[in-house]
PDB file of C-alpha atoms in Angstrom:
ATOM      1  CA  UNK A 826       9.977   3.383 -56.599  1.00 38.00           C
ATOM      2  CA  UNK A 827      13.037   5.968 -56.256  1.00 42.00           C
ATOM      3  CA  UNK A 828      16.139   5.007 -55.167  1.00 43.00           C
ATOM      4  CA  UNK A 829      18.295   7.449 -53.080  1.00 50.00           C
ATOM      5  CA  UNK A 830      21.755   7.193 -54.592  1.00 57.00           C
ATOM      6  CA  UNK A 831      22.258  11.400 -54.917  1.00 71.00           C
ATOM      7  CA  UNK A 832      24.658  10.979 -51.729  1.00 88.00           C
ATOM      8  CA  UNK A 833      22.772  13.635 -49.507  1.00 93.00           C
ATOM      9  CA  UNK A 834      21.358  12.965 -46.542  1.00 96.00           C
ATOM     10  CA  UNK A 835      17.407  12.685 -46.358  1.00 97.00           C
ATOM     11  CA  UNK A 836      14.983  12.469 -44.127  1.00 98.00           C
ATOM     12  CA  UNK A 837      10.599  12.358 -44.810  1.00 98.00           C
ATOM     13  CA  UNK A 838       8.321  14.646 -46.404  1.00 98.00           C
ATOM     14  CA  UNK A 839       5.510  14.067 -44.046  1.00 97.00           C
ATOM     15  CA  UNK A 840       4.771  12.304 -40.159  1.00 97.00           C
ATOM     16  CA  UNK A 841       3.573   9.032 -40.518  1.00 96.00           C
ATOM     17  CA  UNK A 842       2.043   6.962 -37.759  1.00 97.00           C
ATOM     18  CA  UNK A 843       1.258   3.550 -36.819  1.00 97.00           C
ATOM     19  CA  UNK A 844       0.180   1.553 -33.731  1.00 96.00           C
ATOM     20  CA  UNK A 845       0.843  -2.068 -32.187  1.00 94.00           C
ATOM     21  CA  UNK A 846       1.402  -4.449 -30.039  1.00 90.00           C
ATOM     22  CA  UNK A 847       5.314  -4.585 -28.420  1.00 83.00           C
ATOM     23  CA  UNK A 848       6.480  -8.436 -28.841  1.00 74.00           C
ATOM     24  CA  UNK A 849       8.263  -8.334 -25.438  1.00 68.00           C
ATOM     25  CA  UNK A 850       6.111  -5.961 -23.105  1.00 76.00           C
ATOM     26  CA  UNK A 851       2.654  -7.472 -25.060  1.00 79.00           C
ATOM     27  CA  UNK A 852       1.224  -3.585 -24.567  1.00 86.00           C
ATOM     28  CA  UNK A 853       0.159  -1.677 -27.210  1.00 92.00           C
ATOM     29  CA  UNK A 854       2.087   1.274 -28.858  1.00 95.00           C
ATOM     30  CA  UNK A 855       2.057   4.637 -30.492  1.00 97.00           C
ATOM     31  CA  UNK A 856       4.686   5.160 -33.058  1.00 96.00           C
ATOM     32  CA  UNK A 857       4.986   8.474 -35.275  1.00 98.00           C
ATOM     33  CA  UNK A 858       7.766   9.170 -37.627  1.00 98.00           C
ATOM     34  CA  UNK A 859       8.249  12.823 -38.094  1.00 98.00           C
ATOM     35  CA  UNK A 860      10.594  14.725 -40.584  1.00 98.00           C
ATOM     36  CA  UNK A 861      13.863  16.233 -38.729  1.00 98.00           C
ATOM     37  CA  UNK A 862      16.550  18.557 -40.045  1.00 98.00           C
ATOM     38  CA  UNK A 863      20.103  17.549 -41.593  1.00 97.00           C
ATOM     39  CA  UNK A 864      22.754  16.302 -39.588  1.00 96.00           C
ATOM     40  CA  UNK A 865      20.072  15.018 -36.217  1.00 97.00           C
ATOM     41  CA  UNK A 866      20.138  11.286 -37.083  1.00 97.00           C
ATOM     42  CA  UNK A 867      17.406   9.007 -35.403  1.00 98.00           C
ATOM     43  CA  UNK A 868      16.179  10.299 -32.295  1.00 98.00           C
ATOM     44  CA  UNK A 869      13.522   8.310 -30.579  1.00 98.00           C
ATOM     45  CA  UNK A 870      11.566   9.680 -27.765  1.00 98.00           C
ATOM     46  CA  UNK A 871       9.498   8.719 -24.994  1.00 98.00           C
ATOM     47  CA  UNK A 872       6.169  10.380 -25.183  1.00 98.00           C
ATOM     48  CA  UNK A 873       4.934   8.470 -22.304  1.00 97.00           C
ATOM     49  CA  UNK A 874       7.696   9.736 -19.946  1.00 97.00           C
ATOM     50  CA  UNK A 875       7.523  13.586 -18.732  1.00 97.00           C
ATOM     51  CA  UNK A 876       9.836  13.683 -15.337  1.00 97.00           C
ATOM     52  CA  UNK A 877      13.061  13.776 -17.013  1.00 97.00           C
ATOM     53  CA  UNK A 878      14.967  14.164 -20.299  1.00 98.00           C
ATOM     54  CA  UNK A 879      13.371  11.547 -22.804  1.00 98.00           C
ATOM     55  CA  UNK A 880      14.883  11.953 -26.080  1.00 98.00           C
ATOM     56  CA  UNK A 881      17.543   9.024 -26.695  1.00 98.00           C
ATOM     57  CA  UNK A 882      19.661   9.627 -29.800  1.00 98.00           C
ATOM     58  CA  UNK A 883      20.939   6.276 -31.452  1.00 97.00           C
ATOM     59  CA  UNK A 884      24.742   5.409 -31.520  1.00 96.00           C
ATOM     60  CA  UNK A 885      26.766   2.783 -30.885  1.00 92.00           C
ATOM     61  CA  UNK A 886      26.892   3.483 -27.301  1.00 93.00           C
ATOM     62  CA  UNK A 887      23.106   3.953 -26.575  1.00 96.00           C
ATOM     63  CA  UNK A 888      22.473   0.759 -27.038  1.00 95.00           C
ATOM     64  CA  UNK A 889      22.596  -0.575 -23.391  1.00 94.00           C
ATOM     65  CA  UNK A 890      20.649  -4.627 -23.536  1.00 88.00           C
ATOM     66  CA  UNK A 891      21.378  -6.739 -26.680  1.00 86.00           C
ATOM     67  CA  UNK A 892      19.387  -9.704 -25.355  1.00 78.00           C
ATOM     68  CA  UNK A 893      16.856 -10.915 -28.199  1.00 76.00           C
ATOM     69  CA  UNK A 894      16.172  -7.279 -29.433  1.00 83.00           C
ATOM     70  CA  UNK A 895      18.326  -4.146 -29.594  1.00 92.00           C
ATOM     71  CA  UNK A 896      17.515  -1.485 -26.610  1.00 95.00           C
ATOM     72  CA  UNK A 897      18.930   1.795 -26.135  1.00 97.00           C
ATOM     73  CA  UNK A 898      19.097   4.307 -23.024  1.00 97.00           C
ATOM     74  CA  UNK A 899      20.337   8.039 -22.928  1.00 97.00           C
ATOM     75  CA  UNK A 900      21.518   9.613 -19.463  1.00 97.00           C
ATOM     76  CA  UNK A 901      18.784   9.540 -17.775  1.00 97.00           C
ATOM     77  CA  UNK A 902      18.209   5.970 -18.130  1.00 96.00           C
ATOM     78  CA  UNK A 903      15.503   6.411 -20.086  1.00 98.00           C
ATOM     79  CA  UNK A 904      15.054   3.109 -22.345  1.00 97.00           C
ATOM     80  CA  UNK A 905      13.203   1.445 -25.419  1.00 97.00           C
ATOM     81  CA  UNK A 906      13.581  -2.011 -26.622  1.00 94.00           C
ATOM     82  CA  UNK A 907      13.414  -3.561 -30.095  1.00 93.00           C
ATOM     83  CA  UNK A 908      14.395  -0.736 -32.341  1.00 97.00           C
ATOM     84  CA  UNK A 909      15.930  -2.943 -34.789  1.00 96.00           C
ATOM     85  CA  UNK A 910      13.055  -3.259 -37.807  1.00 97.00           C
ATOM     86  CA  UNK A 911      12.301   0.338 -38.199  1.00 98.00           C
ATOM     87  CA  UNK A 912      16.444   1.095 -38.270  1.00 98.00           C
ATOM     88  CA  UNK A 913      16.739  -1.525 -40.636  1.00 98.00           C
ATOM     89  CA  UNK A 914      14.148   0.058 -42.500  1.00 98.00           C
ATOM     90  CA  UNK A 915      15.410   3.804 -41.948  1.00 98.00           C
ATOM     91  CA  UNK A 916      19.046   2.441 -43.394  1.00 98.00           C
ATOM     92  CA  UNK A 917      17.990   0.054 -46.566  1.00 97.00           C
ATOM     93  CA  UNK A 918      15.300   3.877 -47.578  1.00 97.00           C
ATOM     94  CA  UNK A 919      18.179   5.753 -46.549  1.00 96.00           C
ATOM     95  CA  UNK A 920      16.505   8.158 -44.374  1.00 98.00           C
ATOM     96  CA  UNK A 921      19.208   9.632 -42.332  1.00 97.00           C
ATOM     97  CA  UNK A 922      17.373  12.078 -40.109  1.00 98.00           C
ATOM     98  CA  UNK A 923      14.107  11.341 -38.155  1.00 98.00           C
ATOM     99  CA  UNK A 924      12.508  11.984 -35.184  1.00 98.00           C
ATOM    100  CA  UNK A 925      10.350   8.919 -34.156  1.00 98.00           C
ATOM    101  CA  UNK A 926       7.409   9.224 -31.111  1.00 98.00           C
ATOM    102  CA  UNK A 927       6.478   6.175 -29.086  1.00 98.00           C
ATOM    103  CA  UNK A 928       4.235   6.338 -26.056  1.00 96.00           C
ATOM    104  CA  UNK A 929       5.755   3.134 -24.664  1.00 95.00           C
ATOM    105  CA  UNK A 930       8.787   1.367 -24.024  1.00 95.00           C
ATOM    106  CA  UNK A 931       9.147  -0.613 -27.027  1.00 94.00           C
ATOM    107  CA  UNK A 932       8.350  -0.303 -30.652  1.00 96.00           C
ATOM    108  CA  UNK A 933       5.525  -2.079 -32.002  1.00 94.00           C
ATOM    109  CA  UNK A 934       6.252  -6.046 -33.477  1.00 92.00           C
ATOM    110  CA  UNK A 935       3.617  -5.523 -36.544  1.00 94.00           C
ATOM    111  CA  UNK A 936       3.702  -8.128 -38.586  1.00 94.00           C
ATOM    112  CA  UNK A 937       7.519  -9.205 -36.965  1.00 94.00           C
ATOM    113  CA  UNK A 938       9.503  -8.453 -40.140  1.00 97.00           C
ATOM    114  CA  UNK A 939      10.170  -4.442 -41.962  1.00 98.00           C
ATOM    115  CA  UNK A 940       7.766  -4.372 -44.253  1.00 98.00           C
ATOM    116  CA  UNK A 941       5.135  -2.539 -42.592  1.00 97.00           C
ATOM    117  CA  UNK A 942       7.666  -0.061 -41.596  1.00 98.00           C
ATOM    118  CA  UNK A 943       8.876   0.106 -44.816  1.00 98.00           C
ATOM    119  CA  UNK A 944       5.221   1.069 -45.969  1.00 98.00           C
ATOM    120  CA  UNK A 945       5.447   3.732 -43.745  1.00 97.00           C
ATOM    121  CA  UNK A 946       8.155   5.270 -44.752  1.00 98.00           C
ATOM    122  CA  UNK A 947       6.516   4.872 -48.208  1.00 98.00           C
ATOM    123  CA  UNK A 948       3.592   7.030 -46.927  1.00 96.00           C
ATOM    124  CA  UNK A 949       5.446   9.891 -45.606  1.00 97.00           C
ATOM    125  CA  UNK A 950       7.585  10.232 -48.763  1.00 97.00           C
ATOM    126  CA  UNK A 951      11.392  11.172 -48.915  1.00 97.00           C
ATOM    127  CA  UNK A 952      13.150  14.339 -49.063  1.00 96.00           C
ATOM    128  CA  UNK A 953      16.451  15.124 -50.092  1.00 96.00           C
ATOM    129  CA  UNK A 954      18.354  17.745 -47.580  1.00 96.00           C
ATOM    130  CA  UNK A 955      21.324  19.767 -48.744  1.00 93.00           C
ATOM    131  CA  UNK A 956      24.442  17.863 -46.316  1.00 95.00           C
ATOM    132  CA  UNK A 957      26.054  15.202 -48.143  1.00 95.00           C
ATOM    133  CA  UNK A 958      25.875  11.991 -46.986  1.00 95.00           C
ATOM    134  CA  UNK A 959      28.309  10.565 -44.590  1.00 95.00           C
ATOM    135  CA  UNK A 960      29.647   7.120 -45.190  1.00 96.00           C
ATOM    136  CA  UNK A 961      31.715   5.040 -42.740  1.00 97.00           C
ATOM    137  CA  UNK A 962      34.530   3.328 -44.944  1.00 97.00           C
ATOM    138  CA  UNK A 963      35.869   0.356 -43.102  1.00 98.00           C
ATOM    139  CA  UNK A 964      39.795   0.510 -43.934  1.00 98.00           C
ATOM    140  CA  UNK A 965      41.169  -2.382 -41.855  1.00 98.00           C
ATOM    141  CA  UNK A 966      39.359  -5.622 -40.439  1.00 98.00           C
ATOM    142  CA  UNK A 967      37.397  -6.044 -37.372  1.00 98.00           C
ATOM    143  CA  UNK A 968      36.288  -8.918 -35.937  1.00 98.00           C
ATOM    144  CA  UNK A 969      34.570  -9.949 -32.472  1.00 98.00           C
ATOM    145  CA  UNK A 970      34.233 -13.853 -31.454  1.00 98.00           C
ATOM    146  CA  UNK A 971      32.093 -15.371 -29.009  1.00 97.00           C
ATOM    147  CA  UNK A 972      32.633 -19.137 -28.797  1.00 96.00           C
ATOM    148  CA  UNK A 973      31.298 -20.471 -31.842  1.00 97.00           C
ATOM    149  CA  UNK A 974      29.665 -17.213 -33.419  1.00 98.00           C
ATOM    150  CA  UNK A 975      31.787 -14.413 -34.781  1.00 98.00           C
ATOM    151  CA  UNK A 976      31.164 -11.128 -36.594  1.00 98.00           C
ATOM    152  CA  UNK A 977      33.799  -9.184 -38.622  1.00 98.00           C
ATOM    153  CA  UNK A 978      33.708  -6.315 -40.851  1.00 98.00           C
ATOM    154  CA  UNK A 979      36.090  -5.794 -43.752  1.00 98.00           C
ATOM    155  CA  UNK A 980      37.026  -3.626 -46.182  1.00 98.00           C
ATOM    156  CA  UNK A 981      34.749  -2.978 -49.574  1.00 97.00           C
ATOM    157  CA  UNK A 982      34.368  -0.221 -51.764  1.00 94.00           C
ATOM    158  CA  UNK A 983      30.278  -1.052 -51.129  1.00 96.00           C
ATOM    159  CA  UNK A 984      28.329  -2.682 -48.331  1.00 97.00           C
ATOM    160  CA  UNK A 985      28.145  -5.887 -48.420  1.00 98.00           C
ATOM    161  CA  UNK A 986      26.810  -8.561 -46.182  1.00 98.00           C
ATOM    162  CA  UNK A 987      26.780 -12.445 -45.719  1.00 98.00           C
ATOM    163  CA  UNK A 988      25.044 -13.964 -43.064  1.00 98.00           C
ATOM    164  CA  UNK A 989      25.029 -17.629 -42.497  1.00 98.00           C
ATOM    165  CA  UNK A 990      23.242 -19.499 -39.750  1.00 98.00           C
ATOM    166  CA  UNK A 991      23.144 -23.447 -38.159  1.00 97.00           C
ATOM    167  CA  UNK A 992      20.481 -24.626 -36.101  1.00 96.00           C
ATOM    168  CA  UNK A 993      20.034 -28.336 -35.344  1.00 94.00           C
ATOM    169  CA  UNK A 994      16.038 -27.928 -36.290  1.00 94.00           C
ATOM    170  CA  UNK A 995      15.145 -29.692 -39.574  1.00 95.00           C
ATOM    171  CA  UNK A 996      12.821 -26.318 -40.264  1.00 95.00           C
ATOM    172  CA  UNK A 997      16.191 -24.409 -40.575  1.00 97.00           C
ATOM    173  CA  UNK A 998      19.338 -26.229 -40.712  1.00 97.00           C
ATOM    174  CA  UNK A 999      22.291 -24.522 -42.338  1.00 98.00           C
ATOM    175  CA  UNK A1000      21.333 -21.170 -44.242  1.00 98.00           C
ATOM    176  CA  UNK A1001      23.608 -18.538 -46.197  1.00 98.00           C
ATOM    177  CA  UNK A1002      22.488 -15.015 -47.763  1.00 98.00           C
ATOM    178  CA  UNK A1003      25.486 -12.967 -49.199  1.00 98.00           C
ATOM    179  CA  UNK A1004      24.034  -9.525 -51.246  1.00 98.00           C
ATOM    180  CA  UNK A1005      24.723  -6.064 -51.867  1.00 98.00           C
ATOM    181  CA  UNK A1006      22.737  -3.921 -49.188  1.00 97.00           C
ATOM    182  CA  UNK A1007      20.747  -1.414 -51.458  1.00 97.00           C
ATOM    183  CA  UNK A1008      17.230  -0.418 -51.008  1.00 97.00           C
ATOM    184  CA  UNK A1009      16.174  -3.024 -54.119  1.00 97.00           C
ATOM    185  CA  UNK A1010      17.669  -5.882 -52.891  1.00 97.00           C
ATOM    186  CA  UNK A1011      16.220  -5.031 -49.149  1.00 98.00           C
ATOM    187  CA  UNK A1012      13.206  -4.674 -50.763  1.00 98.00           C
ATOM    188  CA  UNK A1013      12.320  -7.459 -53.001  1.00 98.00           C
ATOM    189  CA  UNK A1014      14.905 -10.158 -50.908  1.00 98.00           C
ATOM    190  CA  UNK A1015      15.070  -9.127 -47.294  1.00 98.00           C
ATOM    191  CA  UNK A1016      12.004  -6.867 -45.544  1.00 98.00           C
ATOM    192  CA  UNK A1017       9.700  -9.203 -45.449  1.00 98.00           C
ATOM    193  CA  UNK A1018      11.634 -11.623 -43.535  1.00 98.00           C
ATOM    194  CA  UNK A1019      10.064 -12.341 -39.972  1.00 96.00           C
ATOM    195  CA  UNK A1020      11.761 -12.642 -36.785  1.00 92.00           C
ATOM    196  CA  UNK A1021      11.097 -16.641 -35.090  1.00 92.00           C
ATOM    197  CA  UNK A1022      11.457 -18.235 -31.819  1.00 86.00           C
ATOM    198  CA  UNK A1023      11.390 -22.084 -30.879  1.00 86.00           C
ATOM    199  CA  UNK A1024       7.723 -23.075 -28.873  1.00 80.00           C
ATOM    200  CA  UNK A1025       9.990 -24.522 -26.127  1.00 75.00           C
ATOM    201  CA  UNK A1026      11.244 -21.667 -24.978  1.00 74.00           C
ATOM    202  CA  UNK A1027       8.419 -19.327 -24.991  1.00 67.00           C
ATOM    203  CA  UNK A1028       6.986 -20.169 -21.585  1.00 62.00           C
ATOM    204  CA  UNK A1029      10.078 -19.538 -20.028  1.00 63.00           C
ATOM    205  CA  UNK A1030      10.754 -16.121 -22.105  1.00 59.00           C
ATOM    206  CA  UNK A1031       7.322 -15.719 -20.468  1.00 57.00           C
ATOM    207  CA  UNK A1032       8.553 -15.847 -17.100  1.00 62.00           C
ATOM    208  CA  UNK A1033      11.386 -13.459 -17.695  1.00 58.00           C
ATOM    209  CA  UNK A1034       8.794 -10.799 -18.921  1.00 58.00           C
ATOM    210  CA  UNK A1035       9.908 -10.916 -22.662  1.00 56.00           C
ATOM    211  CA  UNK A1036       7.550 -12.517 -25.286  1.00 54.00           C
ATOM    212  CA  UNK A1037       4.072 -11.661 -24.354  1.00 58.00           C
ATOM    213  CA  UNK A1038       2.976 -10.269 -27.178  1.00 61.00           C
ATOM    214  CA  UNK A1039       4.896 -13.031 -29.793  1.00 69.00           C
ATOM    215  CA  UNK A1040       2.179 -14.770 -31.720  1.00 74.00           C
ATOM    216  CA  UNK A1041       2.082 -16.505 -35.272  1.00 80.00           C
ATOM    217  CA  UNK A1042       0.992 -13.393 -36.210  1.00 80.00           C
ATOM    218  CA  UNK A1043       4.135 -11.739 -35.785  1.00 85.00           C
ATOM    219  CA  UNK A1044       6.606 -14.803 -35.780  1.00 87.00           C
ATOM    220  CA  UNK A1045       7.776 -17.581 -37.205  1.00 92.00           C
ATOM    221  CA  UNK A1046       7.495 -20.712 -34.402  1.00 89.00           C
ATOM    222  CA  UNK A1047       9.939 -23.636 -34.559  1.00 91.00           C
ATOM    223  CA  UNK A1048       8.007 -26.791 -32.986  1.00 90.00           C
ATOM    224  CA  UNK A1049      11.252 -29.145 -33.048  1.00 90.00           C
ATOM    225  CA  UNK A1050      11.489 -29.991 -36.808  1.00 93.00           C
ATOM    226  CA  UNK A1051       8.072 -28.378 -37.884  1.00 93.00           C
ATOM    227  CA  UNK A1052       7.041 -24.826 -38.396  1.00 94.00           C
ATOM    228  CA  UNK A1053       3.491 -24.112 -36.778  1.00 89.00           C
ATOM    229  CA  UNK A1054       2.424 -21.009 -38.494  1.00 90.00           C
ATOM    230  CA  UNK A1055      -0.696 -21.957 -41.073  1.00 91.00           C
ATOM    231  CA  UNK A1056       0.745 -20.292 -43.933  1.00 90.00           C
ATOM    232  CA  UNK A1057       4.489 -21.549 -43.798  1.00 95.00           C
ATOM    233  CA  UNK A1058       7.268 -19.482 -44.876  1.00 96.00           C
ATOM    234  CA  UNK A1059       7.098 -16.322 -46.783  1.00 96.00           C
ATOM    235  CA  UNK A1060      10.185 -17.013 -48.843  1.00 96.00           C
ATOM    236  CA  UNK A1061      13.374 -19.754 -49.346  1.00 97.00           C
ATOM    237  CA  UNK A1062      15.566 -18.691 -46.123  1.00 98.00           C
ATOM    238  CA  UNK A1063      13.109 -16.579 -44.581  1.00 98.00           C
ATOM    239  CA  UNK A1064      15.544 -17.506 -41.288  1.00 98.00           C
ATOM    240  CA  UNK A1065      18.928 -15.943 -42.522  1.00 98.00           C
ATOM    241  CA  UNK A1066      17.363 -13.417 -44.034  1.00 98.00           C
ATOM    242  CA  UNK A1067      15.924 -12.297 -41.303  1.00 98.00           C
ATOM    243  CA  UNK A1068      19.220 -12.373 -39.317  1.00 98.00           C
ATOM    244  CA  UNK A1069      20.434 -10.111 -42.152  1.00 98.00           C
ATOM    245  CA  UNK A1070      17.791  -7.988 -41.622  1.00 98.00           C
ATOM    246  CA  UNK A1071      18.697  -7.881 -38.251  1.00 97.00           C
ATOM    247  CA  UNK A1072      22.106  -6.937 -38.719  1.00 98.00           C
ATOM    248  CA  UNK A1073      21.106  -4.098 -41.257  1.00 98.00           C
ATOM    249  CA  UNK A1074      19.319  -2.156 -38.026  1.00 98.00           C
ATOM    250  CA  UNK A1075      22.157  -3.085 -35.581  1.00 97.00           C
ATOM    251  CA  UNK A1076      24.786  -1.649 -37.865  1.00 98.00           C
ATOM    252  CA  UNK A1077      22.562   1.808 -39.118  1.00 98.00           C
ATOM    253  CA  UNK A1078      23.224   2.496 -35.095  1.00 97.00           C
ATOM    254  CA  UNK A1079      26.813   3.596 -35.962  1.00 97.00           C
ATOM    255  CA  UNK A1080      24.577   6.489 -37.524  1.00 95.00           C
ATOM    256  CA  UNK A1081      25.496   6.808 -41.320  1.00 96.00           C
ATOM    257  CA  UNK A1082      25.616   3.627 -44.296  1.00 95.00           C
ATOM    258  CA  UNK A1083      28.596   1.453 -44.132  1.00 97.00           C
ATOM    259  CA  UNK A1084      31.247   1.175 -47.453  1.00 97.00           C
ATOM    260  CA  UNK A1085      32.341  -2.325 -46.091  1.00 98.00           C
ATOM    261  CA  UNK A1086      31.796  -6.024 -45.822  1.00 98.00           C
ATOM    262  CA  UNK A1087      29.865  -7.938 -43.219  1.00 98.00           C
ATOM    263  CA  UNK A1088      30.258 -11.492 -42.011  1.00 98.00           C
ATOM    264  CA  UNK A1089      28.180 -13.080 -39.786  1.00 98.00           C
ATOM    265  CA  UNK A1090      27.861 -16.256 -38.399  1.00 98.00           C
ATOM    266  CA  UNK A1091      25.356 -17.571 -35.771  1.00 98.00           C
ATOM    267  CA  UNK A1092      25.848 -13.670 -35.069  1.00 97.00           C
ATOM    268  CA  UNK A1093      22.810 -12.241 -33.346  1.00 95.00           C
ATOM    269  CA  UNK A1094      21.887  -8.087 -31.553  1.00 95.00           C
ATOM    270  CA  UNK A1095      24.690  -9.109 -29.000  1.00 95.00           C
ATOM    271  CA  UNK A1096      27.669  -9.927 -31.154  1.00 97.00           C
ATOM    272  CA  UNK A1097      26.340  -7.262 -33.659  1.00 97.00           C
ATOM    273  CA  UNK A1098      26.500  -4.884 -30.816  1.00 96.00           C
ATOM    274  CA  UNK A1099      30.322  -5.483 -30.004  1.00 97.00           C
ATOM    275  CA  UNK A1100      31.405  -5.513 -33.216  1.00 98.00           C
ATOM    276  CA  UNK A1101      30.112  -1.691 -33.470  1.00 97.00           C
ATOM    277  CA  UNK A1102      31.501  -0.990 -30.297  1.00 97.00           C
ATOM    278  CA  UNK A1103      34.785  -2.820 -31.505  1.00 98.00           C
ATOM    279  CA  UNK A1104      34.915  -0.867 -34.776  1.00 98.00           C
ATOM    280  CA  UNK A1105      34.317   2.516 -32.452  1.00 97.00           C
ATOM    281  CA  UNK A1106      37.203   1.467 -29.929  1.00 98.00           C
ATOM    282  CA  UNK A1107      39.207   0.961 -33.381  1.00 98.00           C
ATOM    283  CA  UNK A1108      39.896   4.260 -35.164  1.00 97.00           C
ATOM    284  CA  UNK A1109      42.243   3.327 -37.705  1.00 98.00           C
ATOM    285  CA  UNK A1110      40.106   0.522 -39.040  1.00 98.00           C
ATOM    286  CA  UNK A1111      37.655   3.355 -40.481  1.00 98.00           C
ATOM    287  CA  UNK A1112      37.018   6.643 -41.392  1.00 97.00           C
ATOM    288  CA  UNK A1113      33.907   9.106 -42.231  1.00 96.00           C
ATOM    289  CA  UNK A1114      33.806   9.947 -45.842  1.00 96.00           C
ATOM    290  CA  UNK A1115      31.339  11.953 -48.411  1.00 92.00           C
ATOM    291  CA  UNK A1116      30.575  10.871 -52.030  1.00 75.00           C
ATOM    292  CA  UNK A1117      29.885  13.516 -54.535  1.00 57.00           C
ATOM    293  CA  UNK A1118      28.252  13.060 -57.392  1.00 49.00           C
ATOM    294  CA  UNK A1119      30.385  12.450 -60.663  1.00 46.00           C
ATOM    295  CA  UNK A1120      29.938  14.672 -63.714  1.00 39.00           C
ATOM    296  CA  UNK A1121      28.530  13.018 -66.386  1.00 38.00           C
ATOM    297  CA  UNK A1122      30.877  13.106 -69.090  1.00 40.00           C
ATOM    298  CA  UNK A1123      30.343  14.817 -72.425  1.00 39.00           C
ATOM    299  CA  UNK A1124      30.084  13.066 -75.576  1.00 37.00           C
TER     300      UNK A1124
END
């Protein structure tokens, strides 16, 4: 399993594709991954949409609906919902430049955690490019409140994250994660995570036009103090972990790795959302900055 630490950007050797069902829209999708050069980023586009510009390049300000999944727009108001898996799995691989295909407007759920995305990835195979890597280094703190949640990101010479949650269900209660983001650690502690939703408020998510295609196939659901999927939990925490996970793709919008510390708490795609746009509005709390490679030294 190699892990990209040369500081260069990279982006994959071969397209990969994979299909699904959307979690919100319930209709199935298209999704190719497809090598693009240094310096692009993540460009999604529309396949399914030919009367106007449909390319939509992540950043900080594409993202235009925060509301139970991440969504991005570009000028033309061209949109797609619940990018946050595959970004979280584009920034833990460190695959900096991609150009991903979908013939609908919202990726595909798959199993409701990274790890088939990750597999993907795996697939195409990774390719170093020749630009060094841009980091952002957060130099001062940031931090964005909404009542009792808050977000904050902080200076570290690597990135960091702790997550902690509180829910009043039994199933979850009170849950903290606090790791060093690296591709090990998202592997083996933090793809596999699924995404969950409480069964009393699926009908009415229904009736808003999000959550027709949620299942126990592709979510965790909360019954008041019981968990109704067959199998359980995949892991201890599988909740905050999942938040994490979360956070991982919300952050990767700002469109290079983070050398800082994230703090979350009860902090969802909204409050991740405005603490990129805070950070943006905020230039002397960060900077862009390249690693290179230290000789080894003799003897």
């Amino acid at each position: 399993m190699p892990v990209r630490n040369d500081h260069h950007e990279h982006t994959i050797v071969a397209p990969a594709i994979i299909a699904g069902v959307g979690v919100h829209t319930g209709r199935r999708v298209r999704l190719a991954v497809r090598p693009a050069p240094a310096g692009s980023g993540i460009v999604f586009v529309r396949t399914d949409v030919t009367d106007r510009d449909n390319r939509i390049p992540v950043s900080g300000e594409a993202v235009v609906d925060a509301r139970l999944n991440t969504m991005i727009a570009n000028a033309a108001d061209v949109r797609l919902s619940t990018i946050e898996h595959l970004m979280s799995a584009f920034a833990a691989l460190g695959v900096s430049n991609a150009v991903v295909e979908v013939d609908g407007p919202e990726l595909p759920i798959l199993d409701g955690s990274a790890r088939d995305f990750v597999k993907l990835l795996d697939r195409a195979g990774f390719r170093p490019q020749s630009t060094p890597q841009r980091y952002i280094e957060i130099l001062e703190p940031v931090h964005v409140v909404e009542g009792d949640k808050h977000a904050a990101l902080m200076p570290c010479d690597r990135y960091e994250m702790r997550m902690e949650i509180d829910f009043p269900s039994a199933a979850i209660g009170n849950q903290v994660i606090d790791f060093t983001v690296d591709e090990m650690t998202f592997r083996t502690d933090i793809m596999a995570a699924r995404t969950f939703g409480f069964a009393h408020e699926v009908e009415a998510l229904r009736q808003a036009g999000l959550a027709r295609g949620g299942s126990l196939e592709n979510a965790v659901v909360i019954d008041g103090d019981d968990i109704l999927n067959p199998g359980g939990l995949r892991m201890e925490r599988e909740f905050v972990r999942h938040k994490a996970l979360d956070a991982i793709g919300d952050l990767y919008v700002l469109g290079a790795p983070l050398l800082g510390r994230y703090e979350g708490y009860k902090a969802g795609h909204a409050l991740n959302n405005k603490l990129v746009r805070q950070l943006l509005a905020t230039p002397s709390a960060w900077r862009e900055v390249t690693r290179v490679p230290e000789l080894a030294q003799a003897g």
